[in-house]
PDB file of C-alpha atoms in Angstrom:
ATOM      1  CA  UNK A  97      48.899  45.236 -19.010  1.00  0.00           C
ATOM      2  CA  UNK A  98      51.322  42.541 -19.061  1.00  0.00           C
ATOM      3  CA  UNK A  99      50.599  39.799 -22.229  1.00  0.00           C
ATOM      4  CA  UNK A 100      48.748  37.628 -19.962  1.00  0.00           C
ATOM      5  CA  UNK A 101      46.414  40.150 -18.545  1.00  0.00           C
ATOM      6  CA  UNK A 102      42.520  41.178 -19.172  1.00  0.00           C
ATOM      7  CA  UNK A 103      40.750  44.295 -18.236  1.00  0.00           C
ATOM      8  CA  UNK A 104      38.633  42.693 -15.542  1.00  0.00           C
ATOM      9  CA  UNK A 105      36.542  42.265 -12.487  1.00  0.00           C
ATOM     10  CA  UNK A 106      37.392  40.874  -9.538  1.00  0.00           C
ATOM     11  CA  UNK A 107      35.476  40.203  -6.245  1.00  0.00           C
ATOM     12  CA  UNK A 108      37.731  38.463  -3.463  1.00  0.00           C
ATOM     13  CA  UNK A 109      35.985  35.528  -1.621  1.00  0.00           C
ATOM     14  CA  UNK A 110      36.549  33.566   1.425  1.00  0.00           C
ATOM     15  CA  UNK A 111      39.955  31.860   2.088  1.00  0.00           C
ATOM     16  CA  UNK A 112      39.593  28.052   1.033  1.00  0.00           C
ATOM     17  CA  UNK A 113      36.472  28.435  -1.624  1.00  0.00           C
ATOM     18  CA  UNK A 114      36.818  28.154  -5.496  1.00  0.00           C
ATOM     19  CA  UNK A 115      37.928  30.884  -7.833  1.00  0.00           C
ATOM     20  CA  UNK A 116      35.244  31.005 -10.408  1.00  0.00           C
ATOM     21  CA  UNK A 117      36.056  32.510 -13.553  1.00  0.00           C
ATOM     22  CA  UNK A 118      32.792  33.813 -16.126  1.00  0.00           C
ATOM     23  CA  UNK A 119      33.311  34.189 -19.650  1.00  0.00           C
ATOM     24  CA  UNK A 120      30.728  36.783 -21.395  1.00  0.00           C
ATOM     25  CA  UNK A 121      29.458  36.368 -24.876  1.00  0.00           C
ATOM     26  CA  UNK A 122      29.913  38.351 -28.425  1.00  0.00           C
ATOM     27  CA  UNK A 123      29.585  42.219 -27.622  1.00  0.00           C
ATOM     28  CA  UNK A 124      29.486  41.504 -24.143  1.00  0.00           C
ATOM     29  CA  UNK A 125      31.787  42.663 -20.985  1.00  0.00           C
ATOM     30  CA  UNK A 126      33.372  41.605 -17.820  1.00  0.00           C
ATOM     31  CA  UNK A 127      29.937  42.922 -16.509  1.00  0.00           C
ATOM     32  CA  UNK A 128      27.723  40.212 -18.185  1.00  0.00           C
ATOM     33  CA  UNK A 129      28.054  37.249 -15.872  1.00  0.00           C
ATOM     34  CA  UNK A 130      29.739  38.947 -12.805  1.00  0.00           C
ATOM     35  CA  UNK A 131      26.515  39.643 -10.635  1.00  0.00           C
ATOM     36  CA  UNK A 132      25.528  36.313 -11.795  1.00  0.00           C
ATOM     37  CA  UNK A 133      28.229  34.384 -10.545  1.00  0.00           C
ATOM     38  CA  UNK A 134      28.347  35.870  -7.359  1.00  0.00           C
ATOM     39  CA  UNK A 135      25.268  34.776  -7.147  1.00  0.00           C
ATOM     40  CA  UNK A 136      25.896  31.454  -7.789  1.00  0.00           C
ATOM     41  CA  UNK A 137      28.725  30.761  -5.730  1.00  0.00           C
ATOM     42  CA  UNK A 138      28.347  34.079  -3.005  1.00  0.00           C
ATOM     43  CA  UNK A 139      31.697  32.666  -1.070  1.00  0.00           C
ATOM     44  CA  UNK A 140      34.189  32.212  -4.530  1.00  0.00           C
ATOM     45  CA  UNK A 141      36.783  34.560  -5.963  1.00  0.00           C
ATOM     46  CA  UNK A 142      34.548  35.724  -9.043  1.00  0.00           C
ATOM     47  CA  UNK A 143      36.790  36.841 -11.837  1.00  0.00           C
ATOM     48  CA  UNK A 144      34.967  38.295 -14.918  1.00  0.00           C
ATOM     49  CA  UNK A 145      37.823  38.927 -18.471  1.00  0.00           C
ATOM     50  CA  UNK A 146      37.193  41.289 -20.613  1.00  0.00           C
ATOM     51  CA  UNK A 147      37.912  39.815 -24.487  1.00  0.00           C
ATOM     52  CA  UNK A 148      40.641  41.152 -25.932  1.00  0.00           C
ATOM     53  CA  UNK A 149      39.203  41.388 -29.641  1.00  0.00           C
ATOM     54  CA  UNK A 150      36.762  43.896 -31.121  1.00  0.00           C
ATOM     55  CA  UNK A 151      34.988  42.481 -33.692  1.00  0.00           C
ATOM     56  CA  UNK A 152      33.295  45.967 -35.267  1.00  0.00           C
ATOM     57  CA  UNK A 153      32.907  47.032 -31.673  1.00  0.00           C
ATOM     58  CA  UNK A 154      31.592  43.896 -29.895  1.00  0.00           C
ATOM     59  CA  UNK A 155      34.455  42.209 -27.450  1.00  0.00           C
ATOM     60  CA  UNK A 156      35.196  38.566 -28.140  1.00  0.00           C
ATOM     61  CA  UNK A 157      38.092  36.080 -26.947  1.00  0.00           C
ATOM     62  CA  UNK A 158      39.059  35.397 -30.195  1.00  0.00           C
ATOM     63  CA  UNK A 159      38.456  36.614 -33.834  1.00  0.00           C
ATOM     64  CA  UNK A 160      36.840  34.651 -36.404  1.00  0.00           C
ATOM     65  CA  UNK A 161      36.094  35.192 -40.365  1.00  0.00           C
ATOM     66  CA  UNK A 162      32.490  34.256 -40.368  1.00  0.00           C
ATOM     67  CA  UNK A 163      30.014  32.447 -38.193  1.00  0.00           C
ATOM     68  CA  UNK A 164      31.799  29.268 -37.472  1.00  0.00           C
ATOM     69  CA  UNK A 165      34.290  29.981 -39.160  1.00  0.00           C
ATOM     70  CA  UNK A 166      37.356  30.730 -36.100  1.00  0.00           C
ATOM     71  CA  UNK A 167      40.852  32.367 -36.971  1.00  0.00           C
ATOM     72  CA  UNK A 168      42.390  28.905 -35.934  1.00  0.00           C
ATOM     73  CA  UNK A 169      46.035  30.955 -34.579  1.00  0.00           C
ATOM     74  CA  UNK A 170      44.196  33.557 -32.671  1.00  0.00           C
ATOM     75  CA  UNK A 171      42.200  30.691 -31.170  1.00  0.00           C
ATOM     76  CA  UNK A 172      45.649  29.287 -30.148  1.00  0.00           C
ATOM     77  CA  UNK A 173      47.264  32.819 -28.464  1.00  0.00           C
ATOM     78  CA  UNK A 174      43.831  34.065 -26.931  1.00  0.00           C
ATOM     79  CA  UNK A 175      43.949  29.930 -25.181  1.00  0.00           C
ATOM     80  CA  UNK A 176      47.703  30.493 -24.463  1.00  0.00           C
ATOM     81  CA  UNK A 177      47.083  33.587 -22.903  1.00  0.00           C
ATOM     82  CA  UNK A 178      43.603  32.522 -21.035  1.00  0.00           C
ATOM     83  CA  UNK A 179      45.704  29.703 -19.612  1.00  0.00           C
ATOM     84  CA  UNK A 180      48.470  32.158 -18.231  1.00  0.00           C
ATOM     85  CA  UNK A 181      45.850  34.207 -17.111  1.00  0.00           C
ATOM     86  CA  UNK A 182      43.729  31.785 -15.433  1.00  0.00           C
ATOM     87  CA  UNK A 183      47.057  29.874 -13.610  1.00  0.00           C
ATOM     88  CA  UNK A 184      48.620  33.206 -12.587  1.00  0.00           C
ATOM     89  CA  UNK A 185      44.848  34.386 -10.719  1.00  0.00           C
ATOM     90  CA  UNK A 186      44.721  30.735  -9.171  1.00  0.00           C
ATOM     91  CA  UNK A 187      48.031  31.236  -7.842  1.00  0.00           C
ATOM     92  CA  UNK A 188      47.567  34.052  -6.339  1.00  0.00           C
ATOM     93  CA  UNK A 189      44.499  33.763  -4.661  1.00  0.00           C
ATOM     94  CA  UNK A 190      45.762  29.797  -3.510  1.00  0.00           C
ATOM     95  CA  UNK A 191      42.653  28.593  -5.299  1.00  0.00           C
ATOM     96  CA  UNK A 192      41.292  25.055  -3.754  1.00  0.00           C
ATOM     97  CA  UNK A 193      39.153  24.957  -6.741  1.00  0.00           C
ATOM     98  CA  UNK A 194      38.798  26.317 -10.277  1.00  0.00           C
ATOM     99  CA  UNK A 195      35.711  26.796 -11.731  1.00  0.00           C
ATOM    100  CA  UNK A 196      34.333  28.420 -15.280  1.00  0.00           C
ATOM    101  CA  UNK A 197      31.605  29.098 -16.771  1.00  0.00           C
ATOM    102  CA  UNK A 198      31.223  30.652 -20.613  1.00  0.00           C
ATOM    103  CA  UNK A 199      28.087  31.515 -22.374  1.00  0.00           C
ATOM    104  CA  UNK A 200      28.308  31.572 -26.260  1.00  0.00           C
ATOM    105  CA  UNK A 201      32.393  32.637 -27.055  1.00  0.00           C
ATOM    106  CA  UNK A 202      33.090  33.024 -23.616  1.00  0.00           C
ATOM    107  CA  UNK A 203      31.841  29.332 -23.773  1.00  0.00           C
ATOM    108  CA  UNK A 204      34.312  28.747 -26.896  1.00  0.00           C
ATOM    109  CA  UNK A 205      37.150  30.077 -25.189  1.00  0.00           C
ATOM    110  CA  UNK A 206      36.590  28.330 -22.134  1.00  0.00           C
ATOM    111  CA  UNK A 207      36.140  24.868 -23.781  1.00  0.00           C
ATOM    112  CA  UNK A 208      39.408  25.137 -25.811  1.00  0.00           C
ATOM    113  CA  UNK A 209      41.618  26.023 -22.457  1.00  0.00           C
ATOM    114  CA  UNK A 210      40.065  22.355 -21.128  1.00  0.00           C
ATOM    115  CA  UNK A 211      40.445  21.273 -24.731  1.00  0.00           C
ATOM    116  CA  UNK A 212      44.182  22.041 -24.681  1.00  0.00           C
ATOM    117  CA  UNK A 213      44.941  22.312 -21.264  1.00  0.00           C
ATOM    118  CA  UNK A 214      42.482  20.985 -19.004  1.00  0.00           C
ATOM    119  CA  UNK A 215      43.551  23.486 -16.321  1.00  0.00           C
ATOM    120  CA  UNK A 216      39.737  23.670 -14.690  1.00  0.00           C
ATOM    121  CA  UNK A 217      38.332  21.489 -12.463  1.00  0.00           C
ATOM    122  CA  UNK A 218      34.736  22.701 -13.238  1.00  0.00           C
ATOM    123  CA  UNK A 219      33.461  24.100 -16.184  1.00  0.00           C
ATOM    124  CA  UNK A 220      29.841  25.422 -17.271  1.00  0.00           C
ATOM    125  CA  UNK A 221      29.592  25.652 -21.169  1.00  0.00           C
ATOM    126  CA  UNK A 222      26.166  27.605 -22.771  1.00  0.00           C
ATOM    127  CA  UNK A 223      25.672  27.175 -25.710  1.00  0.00           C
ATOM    128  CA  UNK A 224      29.009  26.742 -26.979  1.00  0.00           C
ATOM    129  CA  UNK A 225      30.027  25.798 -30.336  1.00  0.00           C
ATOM    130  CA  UNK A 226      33.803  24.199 -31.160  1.00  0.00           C
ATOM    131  CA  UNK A 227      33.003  23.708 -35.449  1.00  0.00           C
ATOM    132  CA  UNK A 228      36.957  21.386 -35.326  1.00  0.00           C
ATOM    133  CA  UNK A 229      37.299  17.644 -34.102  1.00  0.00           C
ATOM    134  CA  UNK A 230      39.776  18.315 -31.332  1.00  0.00           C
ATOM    135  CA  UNK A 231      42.638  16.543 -30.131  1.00  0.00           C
ATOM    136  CA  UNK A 232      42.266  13.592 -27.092  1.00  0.00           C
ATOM    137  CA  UNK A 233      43.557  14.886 -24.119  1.00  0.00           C
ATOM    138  CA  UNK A 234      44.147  12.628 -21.036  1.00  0.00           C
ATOM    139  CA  UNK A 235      44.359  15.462 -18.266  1.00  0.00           C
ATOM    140  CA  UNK A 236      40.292  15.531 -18.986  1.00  0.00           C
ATOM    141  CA  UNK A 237      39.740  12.583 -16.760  1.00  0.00           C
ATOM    142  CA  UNK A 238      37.863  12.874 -13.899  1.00  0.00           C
ATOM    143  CA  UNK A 239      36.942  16.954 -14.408  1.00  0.00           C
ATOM    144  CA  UNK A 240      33.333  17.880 -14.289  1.00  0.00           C
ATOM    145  CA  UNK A 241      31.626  19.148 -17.622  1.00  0.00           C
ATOM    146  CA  UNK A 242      27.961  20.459 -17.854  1.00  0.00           C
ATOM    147  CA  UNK A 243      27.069  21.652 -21.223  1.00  0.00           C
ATOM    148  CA  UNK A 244      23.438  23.986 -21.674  1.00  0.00           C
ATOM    149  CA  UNK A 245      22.028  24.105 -25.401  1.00  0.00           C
ATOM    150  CA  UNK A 246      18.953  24.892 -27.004  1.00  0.00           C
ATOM    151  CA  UNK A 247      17.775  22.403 -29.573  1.00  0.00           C
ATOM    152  CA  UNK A 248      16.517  24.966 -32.202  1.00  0.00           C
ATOM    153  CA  UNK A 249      19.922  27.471 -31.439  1.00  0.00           C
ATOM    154  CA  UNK A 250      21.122  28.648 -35.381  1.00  0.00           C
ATOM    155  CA  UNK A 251      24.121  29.386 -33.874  1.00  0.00           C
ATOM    156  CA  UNK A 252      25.019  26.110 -31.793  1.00  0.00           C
ATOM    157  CA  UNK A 253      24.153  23.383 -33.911  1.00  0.00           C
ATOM    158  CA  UNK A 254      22.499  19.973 -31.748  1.00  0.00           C
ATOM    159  CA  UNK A 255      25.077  18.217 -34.023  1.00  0.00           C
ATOM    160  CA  UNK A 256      28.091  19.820 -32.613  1.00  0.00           C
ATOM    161  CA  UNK A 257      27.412  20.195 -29.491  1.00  0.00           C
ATOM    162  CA  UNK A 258      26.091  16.784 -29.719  1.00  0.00           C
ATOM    163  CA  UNK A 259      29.701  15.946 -30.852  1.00  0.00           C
ATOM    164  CA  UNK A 260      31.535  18.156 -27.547  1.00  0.00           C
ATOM    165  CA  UNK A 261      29.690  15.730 -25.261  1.00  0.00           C
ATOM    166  CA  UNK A 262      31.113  12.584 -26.948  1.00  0.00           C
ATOM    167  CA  UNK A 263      34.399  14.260 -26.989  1.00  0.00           C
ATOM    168  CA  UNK A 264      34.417  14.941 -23.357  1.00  0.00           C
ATOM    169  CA  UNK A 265      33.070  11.558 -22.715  1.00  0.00           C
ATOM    170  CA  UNK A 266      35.262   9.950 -24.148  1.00  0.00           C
ATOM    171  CA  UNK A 267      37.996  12.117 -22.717  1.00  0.00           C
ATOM    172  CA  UNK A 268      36.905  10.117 -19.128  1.00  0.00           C
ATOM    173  CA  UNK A 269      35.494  13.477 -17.798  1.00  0.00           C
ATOM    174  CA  UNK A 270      31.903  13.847 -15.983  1.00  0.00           C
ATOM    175  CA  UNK A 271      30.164  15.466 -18.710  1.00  0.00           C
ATOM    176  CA  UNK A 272      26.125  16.425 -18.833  1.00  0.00           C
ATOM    177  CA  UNK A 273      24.270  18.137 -21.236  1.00  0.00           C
ATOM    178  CA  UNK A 274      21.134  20.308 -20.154  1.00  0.00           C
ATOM    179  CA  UNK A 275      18.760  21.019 -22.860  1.00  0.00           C
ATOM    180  CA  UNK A 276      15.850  23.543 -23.535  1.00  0.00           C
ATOM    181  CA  UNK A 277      13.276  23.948 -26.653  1.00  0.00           C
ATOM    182  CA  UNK A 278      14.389  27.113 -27.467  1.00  0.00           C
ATOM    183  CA  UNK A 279      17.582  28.667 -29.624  1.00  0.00           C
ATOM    184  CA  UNK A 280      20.791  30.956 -28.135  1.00  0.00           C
ATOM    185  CA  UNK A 281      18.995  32.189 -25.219  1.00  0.00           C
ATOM    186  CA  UNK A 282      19.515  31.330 -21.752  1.00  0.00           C
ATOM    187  CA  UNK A 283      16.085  29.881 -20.268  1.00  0.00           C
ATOM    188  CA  UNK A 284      15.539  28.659 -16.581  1.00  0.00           C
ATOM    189  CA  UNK A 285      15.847  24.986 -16.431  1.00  0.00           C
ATOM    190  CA  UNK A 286      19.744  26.190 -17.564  1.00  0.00           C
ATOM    191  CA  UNK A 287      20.036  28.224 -14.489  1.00  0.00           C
ATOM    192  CA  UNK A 288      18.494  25.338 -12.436  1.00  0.00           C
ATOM    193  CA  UNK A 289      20.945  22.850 -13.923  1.00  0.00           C
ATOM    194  CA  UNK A 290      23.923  25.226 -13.340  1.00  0.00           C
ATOM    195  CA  UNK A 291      22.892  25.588  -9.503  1.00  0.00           C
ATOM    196  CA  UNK A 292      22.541  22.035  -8.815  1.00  0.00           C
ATOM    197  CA  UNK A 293      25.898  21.218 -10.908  1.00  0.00           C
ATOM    198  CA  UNK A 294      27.461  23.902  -8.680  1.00  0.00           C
ATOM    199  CA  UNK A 295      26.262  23.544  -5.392  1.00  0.00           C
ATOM    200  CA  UNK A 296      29.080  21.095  -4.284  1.00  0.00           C
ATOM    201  CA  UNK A 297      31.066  24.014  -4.412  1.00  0.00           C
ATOM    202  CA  UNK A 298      29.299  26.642  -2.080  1.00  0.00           C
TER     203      UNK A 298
END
């Protein structure tokens, strides 16, 4: 593999439809979110990464020291090469549209490419969790944002994620934040928000 390269899966859509790109969480694989995303967009280019880093076993984008604690220059190569990697599939496939979605670190790393780079048009982040006061970026304007949290998740505070959605806000982009009673688990009013915030795109 070249240094901008995943092990991945990739299911070819129809010419003129999105590329959507799914991000899996902590000890997850390209497998997690693929079936799902065809799902949700059954025309798109579905691209599922594998992360690059085992963390005693369990594949992540990134490393980290502790919970919420992230290795701030990994962070910065596994964005750097997420953004090669996610402009060089776009490319390729002529994308009219690029769409992600993230649960968890896939989430993490997802949110720091549109942190950094904007790059998607579209992004779905569950449950994420970004513990540093990023930088304003202007290419943010105008891209759609929905954020999915749980209000009693140990592992995405309300407070920070509380704090993503002003950041986007105030970045100009179309940010929303779906909420359910529960922790780090995905429930079904998520899944009904992600349709609905999707279905421009089928």
């Amino acid at each position: 593999m070249t240094e901008s390269e995943y092990v991945r899966r990739i299911r070819s859509g129809a010419s003129g439809k999105p590329v959507f790109f799914v991000f899996h969480g902590t000890g997850g694989n390209e497998n997690q979110f693929f079936e799902f995303g065809s799902q949700l967009l059954p025309d798109a280019t579905v691209v599922a990464p594998r992360g690059d880093v085992s963390e005693n076993g369990a594949s992540r984008f990134f490393k980290r020291t502790a919970e919420a604690i992230y290795d701030m220059e990994d962070l910065q190569r596994a964005t750097s090469k997420m953004v090669a990697f996610v402009n060089d599939i776009a490319q390729a496939q002529q994308a009219s549209v690029i769409i992600g979605l993230g649960f968890s670190n896939g989430a993490n790393i997802l949110a720091n490419v549109l942190i950094q780079e904007g790059v998607f048009d579209a992004s779905v982040l569950m449950h994420p969790l970004i513990p540093f006061r990023p930088a304003p970026n202007p290419a943010l304007a105008g891209r759609r944002i929905l954020i999915t949290a749980g209000k009693r998740d140990p592992i995405s505070p309300v407070a920070l994620t509380l704090a993503l959605e002003t950041y986007f806000s105030k970045q100009n982009a179309s940010v929303s934040t779906a909420w359910h009673s529960g922790g780090h688990e995905i429930q079904s009013n998520e899944v009904d928000a992600i349709r609905a915030f999707l279905h421009p795109y089928l």
